[in-house]
Coordinates of C-alpha atoms and ligand atoms in Angstrom, one line a residue:
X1 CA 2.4 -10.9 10.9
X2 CA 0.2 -12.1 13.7
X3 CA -3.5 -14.1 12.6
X4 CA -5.4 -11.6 12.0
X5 CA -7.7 -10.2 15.1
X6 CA -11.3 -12.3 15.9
X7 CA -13.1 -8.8 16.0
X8 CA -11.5 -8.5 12.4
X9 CA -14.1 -6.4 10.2
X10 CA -15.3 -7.1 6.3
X11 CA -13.4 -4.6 3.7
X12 CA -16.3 -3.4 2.6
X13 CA -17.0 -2.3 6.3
X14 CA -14.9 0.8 4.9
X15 CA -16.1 3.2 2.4
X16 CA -16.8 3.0 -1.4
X17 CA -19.4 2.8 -4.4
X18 CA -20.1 -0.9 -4.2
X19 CA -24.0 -1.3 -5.2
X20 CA -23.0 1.8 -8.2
X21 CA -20.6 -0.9 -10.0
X22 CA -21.7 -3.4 -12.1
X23 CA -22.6 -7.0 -11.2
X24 CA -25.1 -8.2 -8.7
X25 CA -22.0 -9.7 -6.2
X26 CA -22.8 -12.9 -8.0
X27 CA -20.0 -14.6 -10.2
X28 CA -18.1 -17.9 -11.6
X29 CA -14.5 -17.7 -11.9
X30 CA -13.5 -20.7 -13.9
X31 CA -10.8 -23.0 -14.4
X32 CA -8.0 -20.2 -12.8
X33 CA -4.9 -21.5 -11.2
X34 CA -5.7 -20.3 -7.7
X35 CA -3.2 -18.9 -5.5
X36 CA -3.6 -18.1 -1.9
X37 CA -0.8 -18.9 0.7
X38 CA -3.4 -18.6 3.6
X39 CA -6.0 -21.0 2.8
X40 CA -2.7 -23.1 1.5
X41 CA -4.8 -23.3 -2.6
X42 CA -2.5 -23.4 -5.3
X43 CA -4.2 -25.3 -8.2
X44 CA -6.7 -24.7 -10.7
X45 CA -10.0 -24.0 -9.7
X46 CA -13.9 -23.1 -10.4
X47 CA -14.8 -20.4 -7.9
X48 CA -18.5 -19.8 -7.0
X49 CA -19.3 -16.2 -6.0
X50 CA -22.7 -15.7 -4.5
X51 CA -24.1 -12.2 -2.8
X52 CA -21.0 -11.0 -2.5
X53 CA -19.1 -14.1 -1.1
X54 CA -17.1 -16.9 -1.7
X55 CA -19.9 -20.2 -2.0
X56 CA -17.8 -23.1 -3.0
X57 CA -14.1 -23.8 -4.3
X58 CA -14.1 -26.5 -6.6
X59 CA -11.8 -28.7 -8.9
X60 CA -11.5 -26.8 -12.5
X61 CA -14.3 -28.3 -14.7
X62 CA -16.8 -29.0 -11.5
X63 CA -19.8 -26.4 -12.2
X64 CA -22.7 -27.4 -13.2
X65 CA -23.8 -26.6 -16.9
X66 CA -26.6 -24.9 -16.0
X67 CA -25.6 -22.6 -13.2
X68 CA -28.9 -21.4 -11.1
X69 CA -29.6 -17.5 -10.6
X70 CA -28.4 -14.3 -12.2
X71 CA -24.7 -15.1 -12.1
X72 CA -21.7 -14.1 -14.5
X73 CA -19.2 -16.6 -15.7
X74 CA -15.8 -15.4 -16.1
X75 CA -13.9 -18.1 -18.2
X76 CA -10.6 -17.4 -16.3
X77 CA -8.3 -20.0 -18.0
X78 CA -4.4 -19.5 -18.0
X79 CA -5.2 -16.5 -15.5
X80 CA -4.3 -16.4 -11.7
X81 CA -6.5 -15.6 -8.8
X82 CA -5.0 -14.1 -5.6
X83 CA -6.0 -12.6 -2.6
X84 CA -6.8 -9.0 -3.8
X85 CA -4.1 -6.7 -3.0
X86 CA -4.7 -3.9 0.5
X87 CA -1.9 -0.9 0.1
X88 CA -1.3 0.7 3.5
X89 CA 0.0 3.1 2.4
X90 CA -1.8 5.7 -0.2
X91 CA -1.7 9.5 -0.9
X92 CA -5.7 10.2 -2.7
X93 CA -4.2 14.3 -2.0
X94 CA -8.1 15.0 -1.2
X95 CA -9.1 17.8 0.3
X96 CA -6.8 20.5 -1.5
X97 CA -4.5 18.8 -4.0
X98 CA -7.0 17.2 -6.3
X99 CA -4.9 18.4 -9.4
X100 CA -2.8 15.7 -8.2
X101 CA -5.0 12.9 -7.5
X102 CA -8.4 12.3 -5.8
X103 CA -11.1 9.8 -4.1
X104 CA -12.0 9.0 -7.9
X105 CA -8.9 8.8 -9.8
X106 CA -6.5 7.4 -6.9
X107 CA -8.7 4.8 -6.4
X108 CA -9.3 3.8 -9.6
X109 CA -5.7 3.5 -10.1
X110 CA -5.5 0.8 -7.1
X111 CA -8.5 -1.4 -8.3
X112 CA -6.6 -1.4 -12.2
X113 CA -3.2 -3.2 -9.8
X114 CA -5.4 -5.5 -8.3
X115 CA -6.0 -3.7 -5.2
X116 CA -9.2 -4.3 -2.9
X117 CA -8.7 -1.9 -0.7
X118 CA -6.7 0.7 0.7
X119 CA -6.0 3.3 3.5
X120 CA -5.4 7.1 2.5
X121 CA -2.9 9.2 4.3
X122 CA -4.0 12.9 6.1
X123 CA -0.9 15.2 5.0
X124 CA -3.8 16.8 2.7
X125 CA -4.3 20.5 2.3
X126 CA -5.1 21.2 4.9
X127 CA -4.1 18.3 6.9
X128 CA -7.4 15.8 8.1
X129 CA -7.1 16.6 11.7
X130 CA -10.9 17.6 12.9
X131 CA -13.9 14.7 12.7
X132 CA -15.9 16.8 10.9
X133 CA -13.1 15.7 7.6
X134 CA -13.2 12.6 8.4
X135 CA -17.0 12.6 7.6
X136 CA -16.5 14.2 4.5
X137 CA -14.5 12.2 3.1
X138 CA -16.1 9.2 4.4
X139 CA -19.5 10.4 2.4
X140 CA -17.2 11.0 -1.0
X141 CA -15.5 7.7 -0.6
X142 CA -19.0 6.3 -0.8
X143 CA -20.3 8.3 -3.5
X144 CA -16.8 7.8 -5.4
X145 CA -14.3 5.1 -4.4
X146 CA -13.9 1.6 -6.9
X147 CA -12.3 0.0 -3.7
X148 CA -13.1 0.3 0.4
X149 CA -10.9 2.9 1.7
X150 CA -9.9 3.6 4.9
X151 CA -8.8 7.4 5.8
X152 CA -6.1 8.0 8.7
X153 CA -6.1 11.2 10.6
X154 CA -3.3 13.1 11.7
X155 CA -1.3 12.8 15.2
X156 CA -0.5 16.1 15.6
X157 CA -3.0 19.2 15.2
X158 CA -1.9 20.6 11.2
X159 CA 1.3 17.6 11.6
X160 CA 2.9 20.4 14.0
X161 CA 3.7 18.0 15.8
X162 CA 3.0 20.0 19.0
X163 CA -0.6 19.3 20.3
X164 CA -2.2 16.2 19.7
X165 CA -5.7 15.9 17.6
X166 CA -8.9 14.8 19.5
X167 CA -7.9 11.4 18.9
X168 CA -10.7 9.7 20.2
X169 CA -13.6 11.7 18.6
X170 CA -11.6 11.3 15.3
X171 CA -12.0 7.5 16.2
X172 CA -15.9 7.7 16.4
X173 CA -16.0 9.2 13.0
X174 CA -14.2 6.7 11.7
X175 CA -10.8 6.9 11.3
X176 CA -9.1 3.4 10.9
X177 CA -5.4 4.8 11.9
X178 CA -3.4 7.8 13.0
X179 CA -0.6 9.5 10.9
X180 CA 1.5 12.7 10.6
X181 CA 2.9 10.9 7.5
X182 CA 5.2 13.0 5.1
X183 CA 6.9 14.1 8.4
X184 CA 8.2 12.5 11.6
X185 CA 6.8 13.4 15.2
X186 CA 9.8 15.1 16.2
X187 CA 8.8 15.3 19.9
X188 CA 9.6 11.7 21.6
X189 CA 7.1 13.2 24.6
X190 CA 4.6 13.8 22.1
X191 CA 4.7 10.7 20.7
X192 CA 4.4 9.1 24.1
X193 CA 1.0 11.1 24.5
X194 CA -0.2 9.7 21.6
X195 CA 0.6 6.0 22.7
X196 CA -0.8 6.9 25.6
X197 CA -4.0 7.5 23.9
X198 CA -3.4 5.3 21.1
X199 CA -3.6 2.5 24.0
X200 CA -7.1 3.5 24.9
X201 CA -8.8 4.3 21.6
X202 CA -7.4 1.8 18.9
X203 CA -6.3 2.8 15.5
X204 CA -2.5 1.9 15.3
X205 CA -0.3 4.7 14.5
X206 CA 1.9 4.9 11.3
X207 CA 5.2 6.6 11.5
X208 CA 7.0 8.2 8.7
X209 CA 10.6 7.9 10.5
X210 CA 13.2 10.5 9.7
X211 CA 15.4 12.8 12.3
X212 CA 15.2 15.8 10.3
X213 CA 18.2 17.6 12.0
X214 CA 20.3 14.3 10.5
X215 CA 18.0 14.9 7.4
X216 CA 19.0 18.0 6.8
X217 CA 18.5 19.5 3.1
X218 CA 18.9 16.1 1.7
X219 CA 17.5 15.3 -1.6
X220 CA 18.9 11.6 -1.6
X221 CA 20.1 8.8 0.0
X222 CA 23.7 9.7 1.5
X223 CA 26.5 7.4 -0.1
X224 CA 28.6 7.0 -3.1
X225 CA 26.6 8.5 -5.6
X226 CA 25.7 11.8 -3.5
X227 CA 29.2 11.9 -3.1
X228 CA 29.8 11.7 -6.8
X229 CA 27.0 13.9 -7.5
X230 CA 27.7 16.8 -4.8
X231 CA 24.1 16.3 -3.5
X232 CA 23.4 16.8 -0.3
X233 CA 22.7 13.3 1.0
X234 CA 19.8 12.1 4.0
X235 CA 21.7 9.0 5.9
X236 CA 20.5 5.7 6.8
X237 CA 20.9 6.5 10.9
X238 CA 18.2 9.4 10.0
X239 CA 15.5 6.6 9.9
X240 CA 16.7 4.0 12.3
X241 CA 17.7 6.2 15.0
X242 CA 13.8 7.4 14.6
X243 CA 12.3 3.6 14.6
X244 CA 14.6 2.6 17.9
X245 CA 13.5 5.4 20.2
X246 CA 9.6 5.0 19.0
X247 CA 9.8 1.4 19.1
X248 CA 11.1 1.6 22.9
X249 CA 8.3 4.0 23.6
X250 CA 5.5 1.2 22.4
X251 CA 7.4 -1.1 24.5
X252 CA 6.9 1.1 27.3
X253 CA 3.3 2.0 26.5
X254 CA 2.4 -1.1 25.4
X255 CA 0.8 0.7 22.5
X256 CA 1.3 -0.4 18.2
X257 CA 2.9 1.8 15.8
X258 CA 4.1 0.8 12.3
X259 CA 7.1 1.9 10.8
X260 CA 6.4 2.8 7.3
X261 CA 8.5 2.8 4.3
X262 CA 11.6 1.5 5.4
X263 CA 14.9 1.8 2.7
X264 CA 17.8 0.7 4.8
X265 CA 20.2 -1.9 6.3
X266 CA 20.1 -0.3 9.9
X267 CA 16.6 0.1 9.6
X268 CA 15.6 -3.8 9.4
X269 CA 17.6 -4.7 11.7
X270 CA 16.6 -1.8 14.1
X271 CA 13.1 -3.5 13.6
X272 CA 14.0 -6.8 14.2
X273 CA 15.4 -6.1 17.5
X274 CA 12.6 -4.1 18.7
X275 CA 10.8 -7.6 17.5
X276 CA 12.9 -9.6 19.4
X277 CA 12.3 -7.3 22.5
X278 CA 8.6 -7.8 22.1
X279 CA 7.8 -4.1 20.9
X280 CA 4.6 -4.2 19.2
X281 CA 5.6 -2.7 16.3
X282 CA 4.9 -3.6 12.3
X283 CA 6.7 -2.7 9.0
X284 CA 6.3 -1.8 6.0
X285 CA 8.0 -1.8 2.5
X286 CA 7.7 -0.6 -0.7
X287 CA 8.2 -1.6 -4.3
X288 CA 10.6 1.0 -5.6
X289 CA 13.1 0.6 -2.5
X290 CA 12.6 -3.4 -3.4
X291 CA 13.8 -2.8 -6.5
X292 CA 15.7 0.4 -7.2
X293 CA 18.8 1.7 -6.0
X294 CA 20.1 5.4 -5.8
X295 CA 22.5 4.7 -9.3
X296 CA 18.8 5.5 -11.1
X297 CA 19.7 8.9 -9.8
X298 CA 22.2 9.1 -11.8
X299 CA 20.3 10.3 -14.9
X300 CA 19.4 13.3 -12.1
X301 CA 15.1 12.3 -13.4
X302 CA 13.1 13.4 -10.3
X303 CA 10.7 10.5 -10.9
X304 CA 13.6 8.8 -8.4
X305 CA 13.1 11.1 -5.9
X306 CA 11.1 10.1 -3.0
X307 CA 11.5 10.1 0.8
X308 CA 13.0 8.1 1.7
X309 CA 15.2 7.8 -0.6
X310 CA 16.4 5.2 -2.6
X311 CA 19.9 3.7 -1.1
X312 CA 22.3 1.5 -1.8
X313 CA 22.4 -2.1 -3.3
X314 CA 23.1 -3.5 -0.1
X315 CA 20.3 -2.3 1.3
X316 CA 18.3 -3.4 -1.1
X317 CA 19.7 -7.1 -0.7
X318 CA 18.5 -6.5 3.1
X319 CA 14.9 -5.2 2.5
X320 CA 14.5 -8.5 0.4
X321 CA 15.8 -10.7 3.0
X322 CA 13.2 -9.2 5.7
X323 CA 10.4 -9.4 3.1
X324 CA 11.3 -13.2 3.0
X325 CA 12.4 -13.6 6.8
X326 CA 8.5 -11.7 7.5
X327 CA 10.7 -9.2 9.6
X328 CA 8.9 -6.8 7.6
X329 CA 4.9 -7.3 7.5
X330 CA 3.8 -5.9 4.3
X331 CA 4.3 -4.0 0.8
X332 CA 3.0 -0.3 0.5
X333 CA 2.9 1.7 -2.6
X334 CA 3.5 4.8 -0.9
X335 CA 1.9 6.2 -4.2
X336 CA 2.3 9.5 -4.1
X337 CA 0.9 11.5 -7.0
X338 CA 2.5 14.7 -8.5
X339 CA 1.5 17.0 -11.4
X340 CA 4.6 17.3 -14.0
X341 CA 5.0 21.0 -13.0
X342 CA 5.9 19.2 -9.6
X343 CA 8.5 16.7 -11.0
X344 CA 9.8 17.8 -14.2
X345 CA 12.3 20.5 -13.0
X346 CA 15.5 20.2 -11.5
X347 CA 16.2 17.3 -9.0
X348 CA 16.9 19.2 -6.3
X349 CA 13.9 22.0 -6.6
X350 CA 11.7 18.6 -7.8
X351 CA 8.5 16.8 -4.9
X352 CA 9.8 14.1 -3.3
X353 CA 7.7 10.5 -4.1
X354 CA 6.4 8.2 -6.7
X355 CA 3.0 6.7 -8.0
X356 CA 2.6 3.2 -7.8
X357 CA -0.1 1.2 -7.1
X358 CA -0.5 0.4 -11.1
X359 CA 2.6 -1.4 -11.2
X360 CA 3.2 -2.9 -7.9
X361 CA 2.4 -6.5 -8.7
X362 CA 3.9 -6.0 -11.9
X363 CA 7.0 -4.9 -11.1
X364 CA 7.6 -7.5 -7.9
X365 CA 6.9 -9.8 -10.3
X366 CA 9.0 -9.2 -12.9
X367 CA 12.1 -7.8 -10.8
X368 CA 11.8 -10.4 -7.8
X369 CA 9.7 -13.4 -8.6
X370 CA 10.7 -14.2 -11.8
X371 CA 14.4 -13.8 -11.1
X372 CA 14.1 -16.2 -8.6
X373 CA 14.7 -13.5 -5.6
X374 CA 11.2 -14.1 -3.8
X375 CA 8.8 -16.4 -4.2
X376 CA 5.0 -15.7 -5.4
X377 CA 3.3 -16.6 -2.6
X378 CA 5.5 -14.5 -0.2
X379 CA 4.6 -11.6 -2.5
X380 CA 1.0 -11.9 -2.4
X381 CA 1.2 -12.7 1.3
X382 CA 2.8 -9.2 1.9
X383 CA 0.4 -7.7 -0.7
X384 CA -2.3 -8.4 1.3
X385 CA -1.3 -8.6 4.9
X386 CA -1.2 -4.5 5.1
X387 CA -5.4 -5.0 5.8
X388 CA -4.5 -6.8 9.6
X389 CA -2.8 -3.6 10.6
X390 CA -6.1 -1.7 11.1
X391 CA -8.2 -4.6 12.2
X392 CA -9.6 -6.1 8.9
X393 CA -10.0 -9.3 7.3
X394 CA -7.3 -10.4 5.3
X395 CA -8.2 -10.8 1.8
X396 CA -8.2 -14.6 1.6
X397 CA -10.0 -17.4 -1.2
X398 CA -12.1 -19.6 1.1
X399 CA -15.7 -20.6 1.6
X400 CA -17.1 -17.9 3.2
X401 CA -14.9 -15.3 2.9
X402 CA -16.0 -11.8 1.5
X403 CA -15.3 -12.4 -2.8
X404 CA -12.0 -10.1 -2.4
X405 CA -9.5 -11.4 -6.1
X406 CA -7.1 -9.9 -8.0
X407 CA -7.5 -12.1 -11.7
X408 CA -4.0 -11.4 -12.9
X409 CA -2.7 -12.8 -16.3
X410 CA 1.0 -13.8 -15.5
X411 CA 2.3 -14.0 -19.1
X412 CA 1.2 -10.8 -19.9
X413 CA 3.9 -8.5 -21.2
X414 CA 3.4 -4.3 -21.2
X415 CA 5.3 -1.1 -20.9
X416 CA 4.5 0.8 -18.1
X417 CA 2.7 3.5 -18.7
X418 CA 2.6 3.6 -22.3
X419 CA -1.3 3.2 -22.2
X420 CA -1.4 6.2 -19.9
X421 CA -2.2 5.9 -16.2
X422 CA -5.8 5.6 -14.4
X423 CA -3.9 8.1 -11.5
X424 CA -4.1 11.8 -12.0
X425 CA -0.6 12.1 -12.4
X426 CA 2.3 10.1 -14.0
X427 CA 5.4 10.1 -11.9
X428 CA 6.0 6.8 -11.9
X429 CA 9.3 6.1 -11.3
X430 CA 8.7 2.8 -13.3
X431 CA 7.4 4.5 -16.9
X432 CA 8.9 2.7 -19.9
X433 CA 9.6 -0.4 -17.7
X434 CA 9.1 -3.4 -20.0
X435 CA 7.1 -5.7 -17.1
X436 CA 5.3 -9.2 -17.3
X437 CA 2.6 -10.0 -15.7
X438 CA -0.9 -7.7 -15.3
X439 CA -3.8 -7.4 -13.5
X440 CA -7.1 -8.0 -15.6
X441 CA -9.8 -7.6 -13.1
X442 CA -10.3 -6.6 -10.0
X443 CA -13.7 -8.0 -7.6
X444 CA -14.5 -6.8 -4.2
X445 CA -17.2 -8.5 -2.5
X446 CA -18.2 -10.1 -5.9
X447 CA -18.8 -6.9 -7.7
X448 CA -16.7 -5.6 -10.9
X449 CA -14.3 -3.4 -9.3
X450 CA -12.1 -3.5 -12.2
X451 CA -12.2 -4.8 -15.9
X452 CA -9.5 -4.4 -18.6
X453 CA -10.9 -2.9 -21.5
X454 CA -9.0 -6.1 -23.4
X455 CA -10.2 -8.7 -21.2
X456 CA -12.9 -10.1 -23.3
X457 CA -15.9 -11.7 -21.1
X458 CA -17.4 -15.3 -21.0
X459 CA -21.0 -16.6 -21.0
X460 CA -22.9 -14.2 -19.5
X461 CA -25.8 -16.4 -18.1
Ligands
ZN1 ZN1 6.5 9.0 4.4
ZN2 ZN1 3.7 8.4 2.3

């Protein structure tokens, strides 16, 4: 992805609790190995964290004894610091589904993976289409949120996909993006309108690509095992076709869109010629179509039910390639909460999608990194690089930069889910997974976002 804009804005310019949680913004981390492909830092270091920002970067062992001021020291050896994680892609199901999730919960869940930040989709009940919801949530995110969060609204008046919202006045309450997410702007006309306006008021739009007359009653990914199974299976052209002609018509209106979620062969590629044409597009993938394929549905469990779906092993091999070759910008959960009523009942009667932003670093970790598939810095690259997409700093360790980190203990070995989730709900396609590594805390701009209950403190001074 491109450097990130000059007019970028602080994560905390979005919402959340920050003076509620604990610390003053003033911490030490010491004697991490810290890890942060942007400002090129891989070593160990003593990290200064004053008011809420990065002061110094020094050689492990450097502080001073006698630290001045009211400032905690975290001894942080044989932990990692990164870049705290942004997820583009989050469902906080607030207004109307808060039995699944909410402002709270769902973001309480991202700050335990190591996430600073994150942008909420609008395919709520009902869907967040006037200014006035914006607002609303804006005020709860700042009564309620562990980490900044961003709300979309929708592109379409209730995701009709018919008449387009006020776009602009949803804008000037704040919304950071656009998004009919959990369905696909079927009209290519009315999608131009929205680049049309997109062009004038900002706020990239994110598209959830699916033809749903190739779609169909689908309840997986079409291939092999639908065929074995005698489901009724959604094909790879569904998505691509979708990302070629909206990818031509940001060309045309010289207007951004992102392509969320991809799962397929076609559909990298269909990016990476739009790319090469000079449509100014991004994309997006996530960590169960990383490392899944549609034999988990097999067992018929729901919990590997999402949409898209998951697809073949060769599509897998090509998502990973265009997370390496940066064809694809970033990772995003596309956490997606569910009450069991939802999920555990047949496969095909069952909610499509997945939680996931407790085990996202986890699980790339264990099923890509340590394999030898991807290397850790292009994870944490495309961990954090979702923030650029709606005009934000990137999370990056550096003097001066807002005190975003994700402490994360590498060696650390747990089955997900076993302790129970901080999300609402618990259909994570990952429970039972044996996974290494963890997050221990979490810091946005120097304040405790995060602690795990096991992760003992140092000298408090
Ligand atoms: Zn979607
Ligand atoms: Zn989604």
């Amino acid at each position: 992805m491109s450097a990130p804009s000059p007019g970028a804005k602080p994560l905390t310019s979005l919402d959340w609790r920050g003076s509620s949680l604990p610390g003053a913004g003033n911490l030490a981390i010491c004697g991490a190995r810290v890890l942060d492909p942007r400002s090129g830092i891989d070593g160990e270091r003593d990290i200064v964290i004053r008011d809420g920002s990065i002061e110094s970067i020094g050689e492990a062992g450097s502080l001073p004894a006698d630290l001045d001021g009211d400032i905690e020291v975290i001894e942080a050896g044989g932990l990692t610091a990164f870049p705290g994680f942004f997820d583009p892609h989050v469902h906080l199901r607030t207004p109307g589904q808060e039995y699944k999730e909410d402002i709270e919960t769902g973001t309480r869940a991202a700050a335990a993976g190591g996430y600073v930040g994150l942008v909420a989709m609008a395919n709520t009940a009902p869907p967040v289409d006037e200014p006035s919801t914006i607002s609303a949530l804006r005020k709860r995110a700042a009564a309620e949120a562990s980490v900044p969060t961003g709300f979309t609204a929708t592109v379409t008046r209730a995701m009709k996909g018919e008449e387009l919202t006020e776009m602009a006045a949803l804008r000037d309450a704040g919304a950071v993006a656009f998004s009919d997410d959990g369905v696909p702007i079927r009209s290519a006309n009315v999608f131009r309108r929205a680049l049309q306006y997109q062009h004038l008021v900002g706020g990239t739009i994110l598209l959830h690509q699916e033809d749903p007359a190739l779609s169909g009653d689908g309840v997986m990914g079409e291939g092999d095992v639908s065929a074995a199974l005698g489901l009724a299976g959604v094909p790879p052209v569904s998505e691509s076709t979708m990302i070629l002609r909206d990818a031509e018509l940001c060309r045309y209106e010289d207007a951004t869109a992102h392509m969320q979620h991809l799962s397929a062969r076609i559909s990298v590629e269909a990016v990476e010629y739009a790319k090469q044409k000079g449509a100014p597009i991004t994309a997006e993938l996530t960590p169960h179509h990383l490392v899944l394929t549609d034999e988990e549905v097999r067992s018929l469990d729901a919990r590997f039910k999402m949409n898209p779906p998951l697809r073949s092993e060769d599509d897998r091999q090509a998502l990973i390639e265009a997370l390496k070759s940066g064809v694809v910008d970033c990772i995003g959960t596309d956490h997606a909460p569910h009450a069991t009523t939802e999920k555990e009942i047949p496969f095909e009667e069952a909610m499509m999608g997945v939680i996931g932003l407790e085990t996202a670093f986890p699980v790339l970790y264990t099923e890509l990194v340590l394999p030898g598939l991807v290397d850790l810095a292009t994870i944490v690259e495309r961990m954090t690089a979702g923030a650029a997409l709606f005009e934000l700093e990137v999370p990056e360790i550096k003097p001066g930069a807002e005190a975003n980190i994700a402490l994360v203990d590498l060696e650390a070995e747990w089955e997900a889910g076993a302790e129970g989730w901080e999300s609402r709900s618990q259909n994570s396609c990952f429970a039972g997974r044996k996974l290494t590594s963890r997050p221990v805390m979490t810091i946005v701009a120097g304040r405790v976002a995060y602690r795990q209950r096991a992760f003992r403190l140092g000298a408090v001074a």
